[in-house]
Coordinates of C-alpha atoms in Angstrom, one line a residue:
X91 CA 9.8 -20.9 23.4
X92 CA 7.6 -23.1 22.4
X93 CA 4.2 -20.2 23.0
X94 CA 6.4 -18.2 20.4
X95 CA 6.8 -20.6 18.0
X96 CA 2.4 -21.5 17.6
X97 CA 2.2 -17.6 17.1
X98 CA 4.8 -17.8 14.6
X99 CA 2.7 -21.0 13.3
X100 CA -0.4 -19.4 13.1
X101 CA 0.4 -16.7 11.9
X102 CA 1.9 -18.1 8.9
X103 CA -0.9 -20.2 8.4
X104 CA -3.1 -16.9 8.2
X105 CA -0.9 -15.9 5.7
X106 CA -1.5 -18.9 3.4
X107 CA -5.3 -18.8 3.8
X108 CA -5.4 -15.5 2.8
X109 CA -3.0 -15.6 -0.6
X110 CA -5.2 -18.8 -1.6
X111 CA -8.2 -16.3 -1.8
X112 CA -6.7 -13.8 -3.8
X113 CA -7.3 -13.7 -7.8
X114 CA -4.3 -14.2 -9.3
X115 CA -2.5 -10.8 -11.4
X116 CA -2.2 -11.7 -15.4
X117 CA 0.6 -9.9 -17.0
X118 CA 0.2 -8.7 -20.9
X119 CA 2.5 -6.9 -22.8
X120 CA -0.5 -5.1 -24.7
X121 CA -2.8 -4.6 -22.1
X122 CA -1.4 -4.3 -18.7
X123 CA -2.6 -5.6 -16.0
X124 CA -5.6 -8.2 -16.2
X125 CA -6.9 -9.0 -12.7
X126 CA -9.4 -12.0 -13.8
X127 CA -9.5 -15.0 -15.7
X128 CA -10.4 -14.9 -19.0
X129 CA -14.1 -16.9 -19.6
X130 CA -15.4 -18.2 -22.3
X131 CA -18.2 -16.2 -23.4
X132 CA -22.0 -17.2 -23.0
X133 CA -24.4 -18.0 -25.9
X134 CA -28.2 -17.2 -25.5
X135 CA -29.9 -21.0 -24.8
X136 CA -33.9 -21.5 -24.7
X137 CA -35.0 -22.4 -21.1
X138 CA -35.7 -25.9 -20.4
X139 CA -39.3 -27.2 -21.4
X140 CA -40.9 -29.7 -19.5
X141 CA -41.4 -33.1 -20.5
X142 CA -43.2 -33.8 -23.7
X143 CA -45.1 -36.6 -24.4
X144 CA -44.2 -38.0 -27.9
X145 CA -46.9 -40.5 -29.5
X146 CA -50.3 -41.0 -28.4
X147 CA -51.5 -41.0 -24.7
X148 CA -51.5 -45.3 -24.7
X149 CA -51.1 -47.5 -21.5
X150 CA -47.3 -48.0 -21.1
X151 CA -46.0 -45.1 -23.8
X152 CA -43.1 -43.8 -22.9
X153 CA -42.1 -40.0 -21.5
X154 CA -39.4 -38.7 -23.5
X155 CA -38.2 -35.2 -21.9
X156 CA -35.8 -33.3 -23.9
X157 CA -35.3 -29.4 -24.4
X158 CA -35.7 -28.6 -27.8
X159 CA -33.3 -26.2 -30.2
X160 CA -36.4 -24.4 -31.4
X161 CA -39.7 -23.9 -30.7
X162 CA -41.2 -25.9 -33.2
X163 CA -38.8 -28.6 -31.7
X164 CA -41.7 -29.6 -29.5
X165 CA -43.6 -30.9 -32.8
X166 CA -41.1 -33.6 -33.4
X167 CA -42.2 -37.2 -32.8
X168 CA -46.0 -35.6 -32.8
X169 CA -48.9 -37.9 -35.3
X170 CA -51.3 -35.2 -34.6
X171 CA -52.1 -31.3 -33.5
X172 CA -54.9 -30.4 -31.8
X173 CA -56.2 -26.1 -32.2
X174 CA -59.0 -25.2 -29.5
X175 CA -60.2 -22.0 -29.5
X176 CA -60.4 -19.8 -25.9
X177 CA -63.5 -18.3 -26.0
X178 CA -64.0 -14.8 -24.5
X179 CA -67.2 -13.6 -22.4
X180 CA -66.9 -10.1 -23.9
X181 CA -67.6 -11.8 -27.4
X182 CA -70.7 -12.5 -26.0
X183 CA -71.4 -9.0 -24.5
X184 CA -70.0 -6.7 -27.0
X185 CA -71.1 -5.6 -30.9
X186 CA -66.7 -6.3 -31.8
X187 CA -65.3 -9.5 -31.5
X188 CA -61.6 -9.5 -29.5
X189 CA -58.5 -10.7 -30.2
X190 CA -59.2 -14.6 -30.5
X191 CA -56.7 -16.7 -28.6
X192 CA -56.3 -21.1 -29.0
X193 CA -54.8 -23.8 -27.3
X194 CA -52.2 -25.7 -29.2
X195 CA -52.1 -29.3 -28.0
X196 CA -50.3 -32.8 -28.3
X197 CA -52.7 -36.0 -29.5
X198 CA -51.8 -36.8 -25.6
X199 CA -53.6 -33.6 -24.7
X200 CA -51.0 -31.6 -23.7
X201 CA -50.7 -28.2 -24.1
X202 CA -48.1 -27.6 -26.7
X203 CA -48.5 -24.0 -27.6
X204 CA -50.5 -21.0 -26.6
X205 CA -51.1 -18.7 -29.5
X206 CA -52.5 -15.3 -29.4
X207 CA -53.6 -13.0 -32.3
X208 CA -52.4 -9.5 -32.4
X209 CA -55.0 -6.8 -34.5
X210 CA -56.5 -3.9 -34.4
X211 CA -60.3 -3.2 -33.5
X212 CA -60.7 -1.3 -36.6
X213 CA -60.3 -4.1 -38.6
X214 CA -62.0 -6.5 -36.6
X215 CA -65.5 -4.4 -36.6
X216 CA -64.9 -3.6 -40.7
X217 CA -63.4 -6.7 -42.4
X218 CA -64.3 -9.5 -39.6
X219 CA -62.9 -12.8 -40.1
X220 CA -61.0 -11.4 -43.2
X221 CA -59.3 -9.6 -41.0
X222 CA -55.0 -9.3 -41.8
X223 CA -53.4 -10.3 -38.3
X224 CA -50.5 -11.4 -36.1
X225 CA -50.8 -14.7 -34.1
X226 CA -48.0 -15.6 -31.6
X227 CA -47.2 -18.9 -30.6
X228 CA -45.5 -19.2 -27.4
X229 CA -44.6 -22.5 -25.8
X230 CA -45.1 -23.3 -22.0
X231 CA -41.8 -21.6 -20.9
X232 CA -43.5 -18.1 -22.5
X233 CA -41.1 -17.9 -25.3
X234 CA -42.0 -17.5 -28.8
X235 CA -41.8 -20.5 -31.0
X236 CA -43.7 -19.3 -34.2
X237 CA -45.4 -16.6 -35.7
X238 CA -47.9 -16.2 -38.3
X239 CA -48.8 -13.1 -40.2
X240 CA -51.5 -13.3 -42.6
X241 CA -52.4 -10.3 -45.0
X242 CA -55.6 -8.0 -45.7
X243 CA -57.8 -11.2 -47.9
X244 CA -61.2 -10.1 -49.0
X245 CA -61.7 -12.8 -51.3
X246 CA -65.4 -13.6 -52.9
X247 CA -67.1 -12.1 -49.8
X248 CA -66.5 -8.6 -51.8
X249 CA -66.4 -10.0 -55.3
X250 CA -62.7 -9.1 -55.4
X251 CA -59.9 -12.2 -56.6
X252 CA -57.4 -11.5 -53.4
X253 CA -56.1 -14.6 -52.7
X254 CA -55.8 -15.6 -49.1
X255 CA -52.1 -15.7 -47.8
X256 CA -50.3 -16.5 -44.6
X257 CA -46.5 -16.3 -44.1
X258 CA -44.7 -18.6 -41.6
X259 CA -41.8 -17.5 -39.7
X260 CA -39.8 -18.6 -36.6
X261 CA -37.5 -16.7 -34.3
X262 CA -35.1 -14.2 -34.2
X263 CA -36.7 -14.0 -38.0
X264 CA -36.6 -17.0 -40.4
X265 CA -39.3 -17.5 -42.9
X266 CA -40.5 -20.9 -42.7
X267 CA -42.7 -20.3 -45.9
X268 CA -46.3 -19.1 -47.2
X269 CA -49.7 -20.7 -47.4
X270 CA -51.7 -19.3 -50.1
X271 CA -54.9 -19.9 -51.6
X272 CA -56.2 -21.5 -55.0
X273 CA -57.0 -18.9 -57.5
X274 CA -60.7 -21.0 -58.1
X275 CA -63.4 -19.6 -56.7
X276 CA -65.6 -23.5 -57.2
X277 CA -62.7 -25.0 -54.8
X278 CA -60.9 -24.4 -51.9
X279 CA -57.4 -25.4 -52.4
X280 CA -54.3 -24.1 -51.1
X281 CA -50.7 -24.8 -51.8
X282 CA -47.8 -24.8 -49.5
X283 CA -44.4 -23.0 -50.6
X284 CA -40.9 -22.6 -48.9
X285 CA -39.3 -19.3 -48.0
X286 CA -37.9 -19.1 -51.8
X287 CA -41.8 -19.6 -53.0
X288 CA -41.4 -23.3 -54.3
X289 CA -44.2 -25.4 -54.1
X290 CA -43.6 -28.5 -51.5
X291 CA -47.5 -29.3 -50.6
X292 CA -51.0 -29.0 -51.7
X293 CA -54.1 -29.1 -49.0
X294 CA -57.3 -29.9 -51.3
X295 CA -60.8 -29.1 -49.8
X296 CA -63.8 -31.2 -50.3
X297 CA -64.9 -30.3 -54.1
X298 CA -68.7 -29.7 -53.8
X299 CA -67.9 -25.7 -52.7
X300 CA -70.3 -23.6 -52.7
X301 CA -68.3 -20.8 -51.0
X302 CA -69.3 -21.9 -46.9
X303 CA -68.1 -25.0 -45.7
X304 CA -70.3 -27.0 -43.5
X305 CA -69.4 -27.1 -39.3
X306 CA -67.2 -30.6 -40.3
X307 CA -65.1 -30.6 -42.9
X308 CA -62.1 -31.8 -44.0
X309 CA -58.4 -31.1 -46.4
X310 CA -56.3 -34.1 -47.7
X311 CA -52.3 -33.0 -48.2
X312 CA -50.8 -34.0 -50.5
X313 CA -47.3 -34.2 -52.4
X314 CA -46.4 -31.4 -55.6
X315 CA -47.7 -34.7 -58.0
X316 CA -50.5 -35.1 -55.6
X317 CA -50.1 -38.7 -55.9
X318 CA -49.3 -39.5 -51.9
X319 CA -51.1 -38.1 -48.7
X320 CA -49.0 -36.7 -46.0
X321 CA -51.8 -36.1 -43.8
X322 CA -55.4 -34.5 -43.3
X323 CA -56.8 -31.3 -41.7
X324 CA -60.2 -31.8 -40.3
X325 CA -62.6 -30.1 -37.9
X326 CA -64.9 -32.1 -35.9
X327 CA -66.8 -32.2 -32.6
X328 CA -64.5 -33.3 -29.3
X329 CA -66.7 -34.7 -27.0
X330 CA -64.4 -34.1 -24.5
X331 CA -64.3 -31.0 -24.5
X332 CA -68.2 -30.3 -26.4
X333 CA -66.6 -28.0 -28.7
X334 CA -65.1 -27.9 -32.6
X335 CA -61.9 -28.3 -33.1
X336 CA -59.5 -27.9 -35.7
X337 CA -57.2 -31.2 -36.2
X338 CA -54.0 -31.8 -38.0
X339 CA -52.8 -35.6 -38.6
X340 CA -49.4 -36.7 -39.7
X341 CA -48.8 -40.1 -41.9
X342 CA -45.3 -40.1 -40.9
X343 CA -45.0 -38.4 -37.3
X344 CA -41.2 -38.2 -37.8
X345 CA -42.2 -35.7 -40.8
X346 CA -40.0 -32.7 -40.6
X347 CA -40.9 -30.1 -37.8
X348 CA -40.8 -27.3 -40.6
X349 CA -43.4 -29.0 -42.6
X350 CA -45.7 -29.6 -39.2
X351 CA -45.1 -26.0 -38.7
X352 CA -46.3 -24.9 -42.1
X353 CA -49.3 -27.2 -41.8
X354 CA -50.0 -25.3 -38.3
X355 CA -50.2 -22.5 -40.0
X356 CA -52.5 -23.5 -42.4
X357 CA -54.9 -24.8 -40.4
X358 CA -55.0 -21.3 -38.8
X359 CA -55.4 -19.5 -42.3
X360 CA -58.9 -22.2 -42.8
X361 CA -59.8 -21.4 -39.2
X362 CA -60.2 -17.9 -39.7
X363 CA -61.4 -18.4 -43.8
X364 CA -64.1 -21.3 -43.2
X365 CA -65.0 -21.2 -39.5
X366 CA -65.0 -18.1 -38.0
X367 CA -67.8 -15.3 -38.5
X368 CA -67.7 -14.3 -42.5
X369 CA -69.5 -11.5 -42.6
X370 CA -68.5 -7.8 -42.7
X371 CA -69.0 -5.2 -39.9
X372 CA -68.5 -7.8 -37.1
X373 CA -67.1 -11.4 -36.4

């Protein structure tokens, strides 16, 4: 009696186990039968970035790691920008130049973006530095955080008054803004404008121009009045690294990471205007 009663035991127990793992049947009126819980559906996140340094690289400064909304997220809380060019071997071995790749990086050091430039070799034998391109920033995860697309500028290389242009945009497709050129041919000036072409900044150049800037050099920006500096764009020898590079330094390092971005991006447009190869038929 009692043998028959564990079987009977066990069994039942078997019997609970196994309706405990079954999904459980949802009855509509409209659609039948439904044999799994409804879920919530899932929005498209960015991966995780690792840690980013924000303020200078100081004894005892803080590691603030967050994962930012955007790309250009990773410029918040940064004084300063640092662009240093990758240089290729086959620049050295070959009559056309390739497609020119930098290092984005922190006032810490760190790598903050890699950017790439997308053109064709057509245009980089015949028009040179003047060339129109694509560069693609990507941050450390590999996903894009900005790109820039600058147009065909021949400017006074070819007696021609093309300004120089650069547009600003940010994924899945928002335009940032435009940097464009002065229309003087004694200066070299630029002026910052939104995605709706209104004018929020203006990068003056040094004012003796003689149409080459020297290896150094240096752009104040400044407010629509032009009465108050919001930073400078310089490029000067690292020792660090013995090689130019092209600096960008904040007054306010809490300045809007949409601004930063548009500053990025003109730093770019005087990388490839002032300090790459000017000539025609090659870089």
């Amino acid at each position: 009696m009692l043998e028959g009663d564990g079987v009977r035991n066990l069994e039942s127990e078997n019997y609970i186990s196994q309706q405990t793992r079954a999904e459980p049947i949802l009855y509509r009126e409209d659609q039948g039968i439904i044999t799994a819980q409804p879920r919530p559906p899932q929005t498209i996140q960015r991966l995780p970035i690792s840690t980013v340094q924000v303020g200078e690289n100081t004894l005892g400064s803080p590691v603030i790691p967050f994962i930012p909304r955007s790309g250009i997220d990773t410029l918040r809380g940064q004084p300063s920008i640092h662009i240093q060019q990758t240089f290729e071997l086959t620049d050295n071995l070959s009559s056309v130049s390739s497609e020119n790749r930098y290092t984005v990086r922190a006032g810490s050091g760190e790598a903050l973006f890699f950017a790439s430039e997308t053109s064709t070799k057509n245009h980089r034998l015949i028009w040179g530095s003047s060339r129109p391109f694509s560069m693609h920033l990507t941050d450390k995860g590999n996903q894009e955080s900005m790109t820039l697309h600058r147009s065909m500028g021949i400017g006074p290389l070819c007696c021609t008054c093309v300004s120089q242009s650069l547009q600003v945009w940010t994924p899945p497709g928002d335009l940032l803004g435009f940097v464009e050129e002065g229309y003087s041919f004694t200066t070299c000036d630029f002026v910052v404008l939104n995605g709706h072409k209104e004018i929020m900044f203006h990068i003056c150049g040094p004012k003796s121009y003689t149409g080459y800037l020297p290896k150094e050099a240096s752009f104040r920006m400044l407010s629509p009045d032009y009465l108050t500096q919001v930073g400078t764009i310089s490029r000067s020898w690292n020792v660090d690294i013995s090689m130019y590079s092209l600096n960008v330094y904040f007054t306010d390092q809490d300045l809007d990471v949409k601004i930063k971005a548009l500053f990025l991006g003109a730093a770019f447009l005087m990388e490839y205007m002032y300090f790459q190869g000017r000539s025609c038929c090659g870089k």
